[in-house]
Short mmCIF file of C-alpha atoms and ligand atoms in Angstrom, two decimals:
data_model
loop_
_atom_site.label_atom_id
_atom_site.label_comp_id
_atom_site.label_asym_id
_atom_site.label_seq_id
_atom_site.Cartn_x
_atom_site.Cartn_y
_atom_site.Cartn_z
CA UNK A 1 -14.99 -14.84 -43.89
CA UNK A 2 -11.22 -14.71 -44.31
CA UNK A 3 -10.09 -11.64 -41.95
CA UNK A 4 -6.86 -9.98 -43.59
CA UNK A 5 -4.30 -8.31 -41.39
CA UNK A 6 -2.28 -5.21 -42.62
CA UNK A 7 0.62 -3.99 -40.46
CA UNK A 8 0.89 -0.54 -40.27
CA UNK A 9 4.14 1.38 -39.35
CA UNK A 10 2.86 4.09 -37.46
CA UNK A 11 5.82 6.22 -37.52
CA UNK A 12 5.00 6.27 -41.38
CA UNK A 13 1.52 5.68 -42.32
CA UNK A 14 0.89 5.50 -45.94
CA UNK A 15 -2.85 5.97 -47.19
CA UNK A 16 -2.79 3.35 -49.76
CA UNK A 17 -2.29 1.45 -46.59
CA UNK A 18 -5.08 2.50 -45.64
CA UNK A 19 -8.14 2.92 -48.49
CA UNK A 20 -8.90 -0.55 -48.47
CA UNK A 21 -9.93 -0.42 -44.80
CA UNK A 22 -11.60 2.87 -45.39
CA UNK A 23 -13.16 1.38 -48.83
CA UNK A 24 -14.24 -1.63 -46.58
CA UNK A 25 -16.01 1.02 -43.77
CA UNK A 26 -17.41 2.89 -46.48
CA UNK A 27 -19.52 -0.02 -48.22
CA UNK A 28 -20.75 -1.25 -44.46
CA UNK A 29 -17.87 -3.44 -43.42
CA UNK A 30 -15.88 -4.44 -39.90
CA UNK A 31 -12.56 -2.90 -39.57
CA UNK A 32 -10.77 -3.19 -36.38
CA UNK A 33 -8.04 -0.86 -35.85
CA UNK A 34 -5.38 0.43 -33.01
CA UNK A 35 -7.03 3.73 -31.07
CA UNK A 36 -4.44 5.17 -27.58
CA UNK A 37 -6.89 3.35 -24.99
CA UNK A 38 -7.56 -0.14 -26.74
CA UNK A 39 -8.52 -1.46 -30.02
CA UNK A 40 -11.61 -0.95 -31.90
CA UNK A 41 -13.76 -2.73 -34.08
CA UNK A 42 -15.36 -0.41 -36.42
CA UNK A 43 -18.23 -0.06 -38.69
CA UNK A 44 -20.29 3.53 -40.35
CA UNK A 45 -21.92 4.70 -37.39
CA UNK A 46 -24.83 5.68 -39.69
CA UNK A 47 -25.72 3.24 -41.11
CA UNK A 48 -27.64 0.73 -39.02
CA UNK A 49 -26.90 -2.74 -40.49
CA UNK A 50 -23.17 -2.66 -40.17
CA UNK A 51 -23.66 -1.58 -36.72
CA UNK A 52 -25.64 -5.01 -36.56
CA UNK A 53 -22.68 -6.83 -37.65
CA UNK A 54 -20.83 -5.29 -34.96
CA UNK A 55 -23.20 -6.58 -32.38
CA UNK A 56 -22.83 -10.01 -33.94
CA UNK A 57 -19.31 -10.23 -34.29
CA UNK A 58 -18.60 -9.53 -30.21
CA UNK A 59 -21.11 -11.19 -29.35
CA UNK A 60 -22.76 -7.91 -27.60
CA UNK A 61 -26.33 -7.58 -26.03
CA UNK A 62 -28.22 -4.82 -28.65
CA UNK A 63 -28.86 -2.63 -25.48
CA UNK A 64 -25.64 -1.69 -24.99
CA UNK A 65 -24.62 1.24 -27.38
CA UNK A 66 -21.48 2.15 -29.24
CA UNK A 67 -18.78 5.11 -28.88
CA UNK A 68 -19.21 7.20 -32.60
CA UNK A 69 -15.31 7.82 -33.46
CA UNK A 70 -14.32 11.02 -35.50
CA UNK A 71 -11.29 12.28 -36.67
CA UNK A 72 -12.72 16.72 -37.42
CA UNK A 73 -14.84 18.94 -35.06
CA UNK A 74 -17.19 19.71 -38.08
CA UNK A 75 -18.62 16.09 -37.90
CA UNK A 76 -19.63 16.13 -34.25
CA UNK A 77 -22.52 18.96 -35.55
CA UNK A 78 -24.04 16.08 -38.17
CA UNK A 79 -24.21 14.06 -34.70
CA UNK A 80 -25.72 15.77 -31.67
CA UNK A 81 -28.75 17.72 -31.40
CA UNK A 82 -26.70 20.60 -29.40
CA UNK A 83 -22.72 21.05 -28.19
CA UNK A 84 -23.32 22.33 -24.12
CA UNK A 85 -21.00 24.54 -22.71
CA UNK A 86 -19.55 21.78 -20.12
CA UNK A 87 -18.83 19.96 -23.83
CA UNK A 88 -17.49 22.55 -25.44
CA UNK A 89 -14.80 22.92 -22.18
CA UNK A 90 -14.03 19.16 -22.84
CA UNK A 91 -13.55 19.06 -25.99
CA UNK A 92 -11.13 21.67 -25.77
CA UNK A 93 -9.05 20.24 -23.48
CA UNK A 94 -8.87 16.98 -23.86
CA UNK A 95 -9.77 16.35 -27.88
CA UNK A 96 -8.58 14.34 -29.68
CA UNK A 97 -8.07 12.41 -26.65
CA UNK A 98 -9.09 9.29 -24.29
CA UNK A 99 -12.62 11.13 -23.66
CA UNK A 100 -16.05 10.04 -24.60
CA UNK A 101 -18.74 12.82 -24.36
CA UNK A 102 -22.66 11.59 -24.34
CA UNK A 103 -24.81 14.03 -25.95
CA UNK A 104 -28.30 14.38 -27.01
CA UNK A 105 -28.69 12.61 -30.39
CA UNK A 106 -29.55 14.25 -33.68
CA UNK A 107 -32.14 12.53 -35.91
CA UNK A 108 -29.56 11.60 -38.12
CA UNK A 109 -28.03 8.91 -35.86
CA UNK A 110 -29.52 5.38 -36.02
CA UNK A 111 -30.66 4.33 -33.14
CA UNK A 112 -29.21 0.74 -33.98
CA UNK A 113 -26.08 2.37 -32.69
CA UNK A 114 -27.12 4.06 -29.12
CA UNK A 115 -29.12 0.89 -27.79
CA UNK A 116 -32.23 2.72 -28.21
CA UNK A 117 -31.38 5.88 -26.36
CA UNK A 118 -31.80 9.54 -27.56
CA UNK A 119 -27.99 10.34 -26.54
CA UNK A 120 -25.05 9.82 -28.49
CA UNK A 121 -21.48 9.07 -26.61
CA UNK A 122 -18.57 10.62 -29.28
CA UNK A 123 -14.88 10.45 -29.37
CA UNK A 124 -12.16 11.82 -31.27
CA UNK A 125 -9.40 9.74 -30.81
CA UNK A 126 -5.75 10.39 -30.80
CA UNK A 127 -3.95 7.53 -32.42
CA UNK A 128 -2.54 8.64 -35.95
CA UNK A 129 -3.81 5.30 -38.01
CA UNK A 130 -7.19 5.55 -36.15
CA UNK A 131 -7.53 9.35 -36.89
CA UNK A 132 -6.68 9.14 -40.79
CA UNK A 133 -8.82 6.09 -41.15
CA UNK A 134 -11.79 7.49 -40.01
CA UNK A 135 -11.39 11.27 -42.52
CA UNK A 136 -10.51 8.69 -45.65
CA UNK A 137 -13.58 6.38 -44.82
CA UNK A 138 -14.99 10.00 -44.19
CA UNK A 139 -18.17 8.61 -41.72
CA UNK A 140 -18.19 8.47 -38.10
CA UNK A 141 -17.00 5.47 -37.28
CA UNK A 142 -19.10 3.08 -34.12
CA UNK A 143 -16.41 1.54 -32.44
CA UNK A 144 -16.16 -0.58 -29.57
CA UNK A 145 -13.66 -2.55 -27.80
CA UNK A 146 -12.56 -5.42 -30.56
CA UNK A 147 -12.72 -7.91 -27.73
CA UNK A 148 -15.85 -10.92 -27.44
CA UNK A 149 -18.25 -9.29 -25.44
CA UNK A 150 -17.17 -9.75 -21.96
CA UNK A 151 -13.54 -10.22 -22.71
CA UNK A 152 -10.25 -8.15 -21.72
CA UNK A 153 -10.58 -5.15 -24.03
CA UNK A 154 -7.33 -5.98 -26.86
CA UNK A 155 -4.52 -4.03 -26.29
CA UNK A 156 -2.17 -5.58 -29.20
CA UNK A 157 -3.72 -6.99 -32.54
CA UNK A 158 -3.07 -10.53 -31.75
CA UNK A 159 -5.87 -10.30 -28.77
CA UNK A 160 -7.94 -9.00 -31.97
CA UNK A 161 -6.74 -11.43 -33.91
CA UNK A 162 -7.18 -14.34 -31.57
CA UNK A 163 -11.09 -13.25 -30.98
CA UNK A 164 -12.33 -11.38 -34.33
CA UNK A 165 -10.91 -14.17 -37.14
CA UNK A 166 -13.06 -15.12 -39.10
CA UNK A 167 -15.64 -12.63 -38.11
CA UNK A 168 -14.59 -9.49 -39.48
CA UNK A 169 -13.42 -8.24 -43.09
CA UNK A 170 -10.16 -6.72 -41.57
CA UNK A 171 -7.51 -5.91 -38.77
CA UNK A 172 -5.14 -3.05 -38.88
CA UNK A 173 -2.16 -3.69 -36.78
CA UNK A 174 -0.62 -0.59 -35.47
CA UNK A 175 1.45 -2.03 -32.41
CA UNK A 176 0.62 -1.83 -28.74
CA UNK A 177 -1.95 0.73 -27.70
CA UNK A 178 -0.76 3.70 -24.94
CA UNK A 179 -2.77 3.31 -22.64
CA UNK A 180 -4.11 0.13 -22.33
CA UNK A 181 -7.92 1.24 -20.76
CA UNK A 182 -10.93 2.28 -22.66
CA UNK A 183 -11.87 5.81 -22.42
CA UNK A 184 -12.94 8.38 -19.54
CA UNK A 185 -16.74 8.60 -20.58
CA UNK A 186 -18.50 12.06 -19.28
CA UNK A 187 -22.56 12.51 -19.78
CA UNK A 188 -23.32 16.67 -20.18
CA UNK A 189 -26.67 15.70 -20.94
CA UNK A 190 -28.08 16.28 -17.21
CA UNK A 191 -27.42 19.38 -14.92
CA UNK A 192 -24.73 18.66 -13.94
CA UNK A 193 -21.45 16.73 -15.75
CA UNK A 194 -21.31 13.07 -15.23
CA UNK A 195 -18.41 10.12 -14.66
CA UNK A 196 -19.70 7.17 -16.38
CA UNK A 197 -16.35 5.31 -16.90
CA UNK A 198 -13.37 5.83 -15.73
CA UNK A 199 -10.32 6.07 -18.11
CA UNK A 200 -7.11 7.94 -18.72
CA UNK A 201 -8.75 11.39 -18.21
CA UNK A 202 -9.10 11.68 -14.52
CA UNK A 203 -11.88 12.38 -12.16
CA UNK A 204 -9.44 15.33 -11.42
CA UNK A 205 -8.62 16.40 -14.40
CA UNK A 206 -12.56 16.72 -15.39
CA UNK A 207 -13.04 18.30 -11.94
CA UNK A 208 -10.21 21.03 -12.59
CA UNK A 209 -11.85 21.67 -16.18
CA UNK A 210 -15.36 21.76 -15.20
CA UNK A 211 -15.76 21.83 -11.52
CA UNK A 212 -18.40 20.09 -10.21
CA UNK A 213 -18.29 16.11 -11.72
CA UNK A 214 -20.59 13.62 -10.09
CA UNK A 215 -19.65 10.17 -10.24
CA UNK A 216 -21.90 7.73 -11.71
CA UNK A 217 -22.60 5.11 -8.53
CA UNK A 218 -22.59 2.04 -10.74
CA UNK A 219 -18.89 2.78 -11.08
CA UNK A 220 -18.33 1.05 -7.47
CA UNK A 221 -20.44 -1.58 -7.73
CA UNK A 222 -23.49 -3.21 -8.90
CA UNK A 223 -26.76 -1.39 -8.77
CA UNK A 224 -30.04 -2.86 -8.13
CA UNK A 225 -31.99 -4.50 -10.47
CA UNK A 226 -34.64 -2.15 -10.31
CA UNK A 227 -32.12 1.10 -11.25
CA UNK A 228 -31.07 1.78 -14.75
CA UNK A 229 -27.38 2.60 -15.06
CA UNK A 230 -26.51 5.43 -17.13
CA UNK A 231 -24.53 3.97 -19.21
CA UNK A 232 -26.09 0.38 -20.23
CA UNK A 233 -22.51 -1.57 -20.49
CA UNK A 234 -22.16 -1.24 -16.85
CA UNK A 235 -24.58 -3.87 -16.10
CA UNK A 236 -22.79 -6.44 -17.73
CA UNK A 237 -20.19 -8.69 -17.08
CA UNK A 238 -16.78 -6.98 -18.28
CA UNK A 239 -12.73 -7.28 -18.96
CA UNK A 240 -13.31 -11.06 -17.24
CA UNK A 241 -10.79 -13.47 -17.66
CA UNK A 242 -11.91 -17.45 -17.95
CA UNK A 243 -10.76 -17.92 -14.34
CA UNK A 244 -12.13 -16.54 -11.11
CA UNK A 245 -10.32 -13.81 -10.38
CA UNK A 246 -10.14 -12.45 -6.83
CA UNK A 247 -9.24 -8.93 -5.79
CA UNK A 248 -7.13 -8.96 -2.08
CA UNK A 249 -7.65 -5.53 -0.75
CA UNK A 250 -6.51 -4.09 2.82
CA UNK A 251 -9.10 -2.42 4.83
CA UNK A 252 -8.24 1.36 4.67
CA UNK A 253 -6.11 2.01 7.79
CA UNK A 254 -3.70 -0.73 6.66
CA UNK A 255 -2.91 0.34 3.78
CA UNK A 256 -0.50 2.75 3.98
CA UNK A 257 2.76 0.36 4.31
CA UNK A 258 5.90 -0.90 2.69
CA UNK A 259 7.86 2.16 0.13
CA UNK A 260 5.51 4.73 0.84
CA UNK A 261 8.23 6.70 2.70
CA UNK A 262 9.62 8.96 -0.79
CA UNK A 263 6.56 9.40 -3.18
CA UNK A 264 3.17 11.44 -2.75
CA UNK A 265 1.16 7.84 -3.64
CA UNK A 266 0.67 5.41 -0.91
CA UNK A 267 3.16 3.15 -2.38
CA UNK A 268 1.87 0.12 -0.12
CA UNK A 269 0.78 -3.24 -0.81
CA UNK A 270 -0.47 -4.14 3.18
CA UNK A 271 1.95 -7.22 4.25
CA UNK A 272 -1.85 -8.82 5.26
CA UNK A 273 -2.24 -8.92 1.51
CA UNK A 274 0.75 -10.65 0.48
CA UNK A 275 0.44 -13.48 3.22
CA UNK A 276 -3.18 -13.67 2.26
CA UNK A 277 -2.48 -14.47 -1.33
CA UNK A 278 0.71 -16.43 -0.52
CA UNK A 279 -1.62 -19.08 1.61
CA UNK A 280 -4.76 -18.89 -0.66
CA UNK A 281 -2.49 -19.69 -3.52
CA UNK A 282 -0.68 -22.43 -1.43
CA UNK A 283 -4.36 -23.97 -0.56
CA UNK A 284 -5.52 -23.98 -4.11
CA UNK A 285 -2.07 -25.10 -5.42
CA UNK A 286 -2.21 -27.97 -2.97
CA UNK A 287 -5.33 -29.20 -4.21
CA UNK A 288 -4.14 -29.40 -8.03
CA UNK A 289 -5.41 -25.66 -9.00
CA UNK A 290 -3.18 -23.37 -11.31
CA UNK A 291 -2.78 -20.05 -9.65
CA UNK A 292 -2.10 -16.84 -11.40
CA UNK A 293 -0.98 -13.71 -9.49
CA UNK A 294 -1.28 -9.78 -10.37
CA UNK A 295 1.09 -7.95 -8.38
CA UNK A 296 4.16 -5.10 -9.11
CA UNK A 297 7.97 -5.35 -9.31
CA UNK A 298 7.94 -4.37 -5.93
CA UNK A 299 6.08 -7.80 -4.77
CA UNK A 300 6.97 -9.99 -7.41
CA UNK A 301 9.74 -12.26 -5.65
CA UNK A 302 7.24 -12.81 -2.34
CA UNK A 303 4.72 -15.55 -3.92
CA UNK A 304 5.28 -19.08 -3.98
CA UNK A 305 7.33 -20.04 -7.22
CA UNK A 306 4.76 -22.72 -8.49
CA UNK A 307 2.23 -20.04 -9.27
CA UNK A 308 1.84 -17.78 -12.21
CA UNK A 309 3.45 -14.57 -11.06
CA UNK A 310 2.64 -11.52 -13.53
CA UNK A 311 3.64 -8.20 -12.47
CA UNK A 312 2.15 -5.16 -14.28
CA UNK A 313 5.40 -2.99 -13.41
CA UNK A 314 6.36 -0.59 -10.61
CA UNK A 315 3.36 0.28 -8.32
CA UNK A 316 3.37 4.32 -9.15
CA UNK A 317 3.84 3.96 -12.28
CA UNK A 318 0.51 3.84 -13.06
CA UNK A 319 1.02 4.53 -16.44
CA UNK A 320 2.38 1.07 -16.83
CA UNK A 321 -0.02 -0.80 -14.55
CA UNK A 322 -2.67 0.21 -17.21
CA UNK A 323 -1.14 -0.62 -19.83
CA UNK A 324 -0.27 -3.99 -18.98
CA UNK A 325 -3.32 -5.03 -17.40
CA UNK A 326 -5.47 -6.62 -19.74
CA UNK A 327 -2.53 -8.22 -21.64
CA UNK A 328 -2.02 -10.01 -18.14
CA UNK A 329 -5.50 -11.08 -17.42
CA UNK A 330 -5.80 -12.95 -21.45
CA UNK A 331 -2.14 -14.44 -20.59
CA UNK A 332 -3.81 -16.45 -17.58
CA UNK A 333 -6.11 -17.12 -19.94
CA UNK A 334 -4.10 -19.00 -22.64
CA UNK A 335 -2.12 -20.27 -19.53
CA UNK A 336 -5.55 -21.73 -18.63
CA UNK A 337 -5.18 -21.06 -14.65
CA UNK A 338 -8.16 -21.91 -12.61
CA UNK A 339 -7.81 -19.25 -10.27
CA UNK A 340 -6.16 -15.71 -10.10
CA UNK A 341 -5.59 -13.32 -7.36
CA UNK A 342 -4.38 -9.86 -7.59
CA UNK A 343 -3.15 -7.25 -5.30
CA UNK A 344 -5.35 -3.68 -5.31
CA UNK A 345 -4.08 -0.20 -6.27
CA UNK A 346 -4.63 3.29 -4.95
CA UNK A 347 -7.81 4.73 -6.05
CA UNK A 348 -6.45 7.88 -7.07
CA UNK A 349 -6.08 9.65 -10.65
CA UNK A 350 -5.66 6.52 -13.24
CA UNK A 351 -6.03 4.10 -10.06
CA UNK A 352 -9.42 4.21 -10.24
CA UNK A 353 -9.60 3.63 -13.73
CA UNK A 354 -7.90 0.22 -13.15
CA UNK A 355 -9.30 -0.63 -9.76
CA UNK A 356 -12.55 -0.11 -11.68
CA UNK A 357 -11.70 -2.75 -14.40
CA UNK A 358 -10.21 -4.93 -11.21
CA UNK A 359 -13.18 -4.71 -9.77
CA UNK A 360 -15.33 -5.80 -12.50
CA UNK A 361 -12.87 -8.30 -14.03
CA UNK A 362 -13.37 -9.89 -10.42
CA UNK A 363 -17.26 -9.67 -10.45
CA UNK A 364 -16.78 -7.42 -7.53
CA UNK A 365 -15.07 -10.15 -5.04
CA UNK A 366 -12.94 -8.10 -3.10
CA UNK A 367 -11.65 -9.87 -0.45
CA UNK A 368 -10.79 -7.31 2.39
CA UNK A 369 -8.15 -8.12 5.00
P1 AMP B 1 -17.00 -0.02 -25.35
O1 AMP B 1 -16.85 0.80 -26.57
O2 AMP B 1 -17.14 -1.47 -25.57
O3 AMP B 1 -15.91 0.30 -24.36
O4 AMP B 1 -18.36 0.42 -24.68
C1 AMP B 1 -18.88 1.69 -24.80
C2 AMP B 1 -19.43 2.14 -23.51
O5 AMP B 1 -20.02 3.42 -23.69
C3 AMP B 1 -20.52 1.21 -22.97
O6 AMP B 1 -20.26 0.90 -21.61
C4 AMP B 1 -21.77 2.02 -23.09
O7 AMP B 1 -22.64 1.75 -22.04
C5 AMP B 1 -21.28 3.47 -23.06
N1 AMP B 1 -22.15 4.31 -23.87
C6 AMP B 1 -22.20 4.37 -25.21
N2 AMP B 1 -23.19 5.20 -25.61
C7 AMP B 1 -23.77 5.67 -24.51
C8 AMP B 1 -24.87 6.56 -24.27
N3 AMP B 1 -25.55 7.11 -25.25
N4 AMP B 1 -25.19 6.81 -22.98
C9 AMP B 1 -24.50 6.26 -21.98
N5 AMP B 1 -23.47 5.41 -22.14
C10 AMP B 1 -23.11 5.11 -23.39
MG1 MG B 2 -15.77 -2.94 -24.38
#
């Protein structure tokens, strides 16, 4: 399949742009188009075999269901089997917006598209092309990350490019995304509100909006084989770049060091950290390995020169650091390193979003010193 790209101004989007991707939706199709947290590779979230050819174009287990997309409140009724009130608070906040909600399902959605479950997770994005592609194609559109299952999510439409060609009918290019990690997904199906991912939409945010949020524990780590996450793309291997990426982290009391004196954040990389990676990287250098390193501006000129030094921009401005982040981790990969290490970030508001794609990017080796 030849895989045509259309660039798309966004400051002036055009819908005869536009009707040929919608056209291509329509008749069951794979679009995959710019969205503010990371690109998206679409398909009619109705109906079931283009859904399949989603699956088979990433490369994605079955089991692991697909964000619906829409651009007007009205469709989110034809979706879900009821709108609870935590929803309805959500929605109204942060719509259109980096949030997934999960809902109960109505009969109407296939469940080709939720991995088998009776919930549906729904988003109304933000991003202008996304938003008037999905009311001219004028179905919900399923739409994950446009990356190989497994992958860094895409954050420009070359990373599409480089992974969907020859897969999919079309790409829309629209630029660099905003915010550079997938969505802050929230499950009001149970009592009470749920963190299943986190994204651009803090934990505090949802907290200040809805009070009580409990956070979903395969967020911080694995979970047992015998426990079913709530949502099923946790248990998989995620954001991973071809080498073996290691996170250096300072045990807590450390970690309060080096710029911290002016802002609120705790500004500090731990100087434990930066000699740890300096003489990891020297080992692994020494013995013929390519090294790449994630650190900030702040840190940038303290690693050996030999290595592959990426900084994802100043350390509070987080903003920045997720933006940049999985652009980094498929550089190392077309750099072909053989081993990367990066420095951690604070936990807090959109730090945990990243330290959560860290984390899992790493396969959960932290190394704490
Ligand atoms: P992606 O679009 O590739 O970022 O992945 C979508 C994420 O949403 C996956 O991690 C899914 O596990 C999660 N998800 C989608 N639908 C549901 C659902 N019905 N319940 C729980 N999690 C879901
Ligand atoms: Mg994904």
């Amino acid at each position: 399949m030849e895989t045509k790209v259309v660039v798309i101004d966004k400051t002036n989007i055009r819908d005869e742009e536009l009707l040929e991707a919608a056209k291509i939706l329509r008749r069951g199709g794979l679009v995959a188009f710019p969205t503010e947290t990371v690109y998206g590779l679409g398909a009619n979230a109705l109906d079931e075999e283009a859904a399949k050819k989603i699956y088979a174009a990433k490369g994605r287990p079955s089991d692991n269901p697909l964000i619906a997309h829409i651009a007007e409140y009205q469709e989110l009724e034809g979706l879900v089997a009821g709108i609870p009130g935590a929803a309805g608070r959500l929605m109204k906040a942060y719509w259109p917006g980096p949030l997934t909600i999960i809902f109960a399902k109505s009969s109407k959605v296939p469940y080709g598209i939720t991995g088998g479950l009776d919930t549906v997770a729904v988003r109304m994005p933000d991003d202008p092309v996304a938003r008037r592609l999905i009311r001219l194609a004028g179905v919900p559109v399923a739409a994950p990350s446009a990356n190989t299952s497994g992958k860094p999510s895409p954050t420009t439409a070359a990373h599409v490019y480089q992974d969907m060609n020859g897969r999919i009918d079309m790409i829309l290019d629209g630029g660099p995304v905003g915010i550079g990690v997938e969505s802050t997904i929230v499950d009001v199906t149970g009592e009470t509100p749920a963190l299943l991912r986190p994204g651009a939409i803090t934990t505090e945010m949802l907290r200040e909006t809805l009070g009580q949020v409990e956070i979903d524990p395969a967020i911080a780590g694995p979970v047992g084989d015998n426990v079913k996450p709530k949502a099923p793309g946790m248990k998989y291997r995620h954001y991973a770049p071809k080498a073996e990426l290691v996170l250096v982290e300072a045990e807590a009391a450390k970690d309060k060091t080096a710029g911290g004196e002016t802002g609120e954040k705790p500004a500090g990389v731990s100087p434990e950290v930066i000699q740890t990676i300096c003489r990891k990287a020297l080992e692994d250098m020494a013995e013929g390995m390519e090294v790449g390193i994630i650190c900030t501006d702040e840190t940038r000129d303290r690693y050996p020169e030999h290595a592959r030094v990426r900084s994802l921009g100043l350390r509070h401005r987080e903003e920045t650091i997720a933006r940049n982040l999985f652009g980094v981790l498929r550089e190392f990969d077309d750099l072909s390193v053989d081993r990367i290490y990066s420095e951690s970030f604070s936990e807090e508001h959109l730090g945990r979003a990243i330290m959560n794609r860290l984390t899992k990017a790493a396969g959960y080796h932290v190394l704490k010193v």
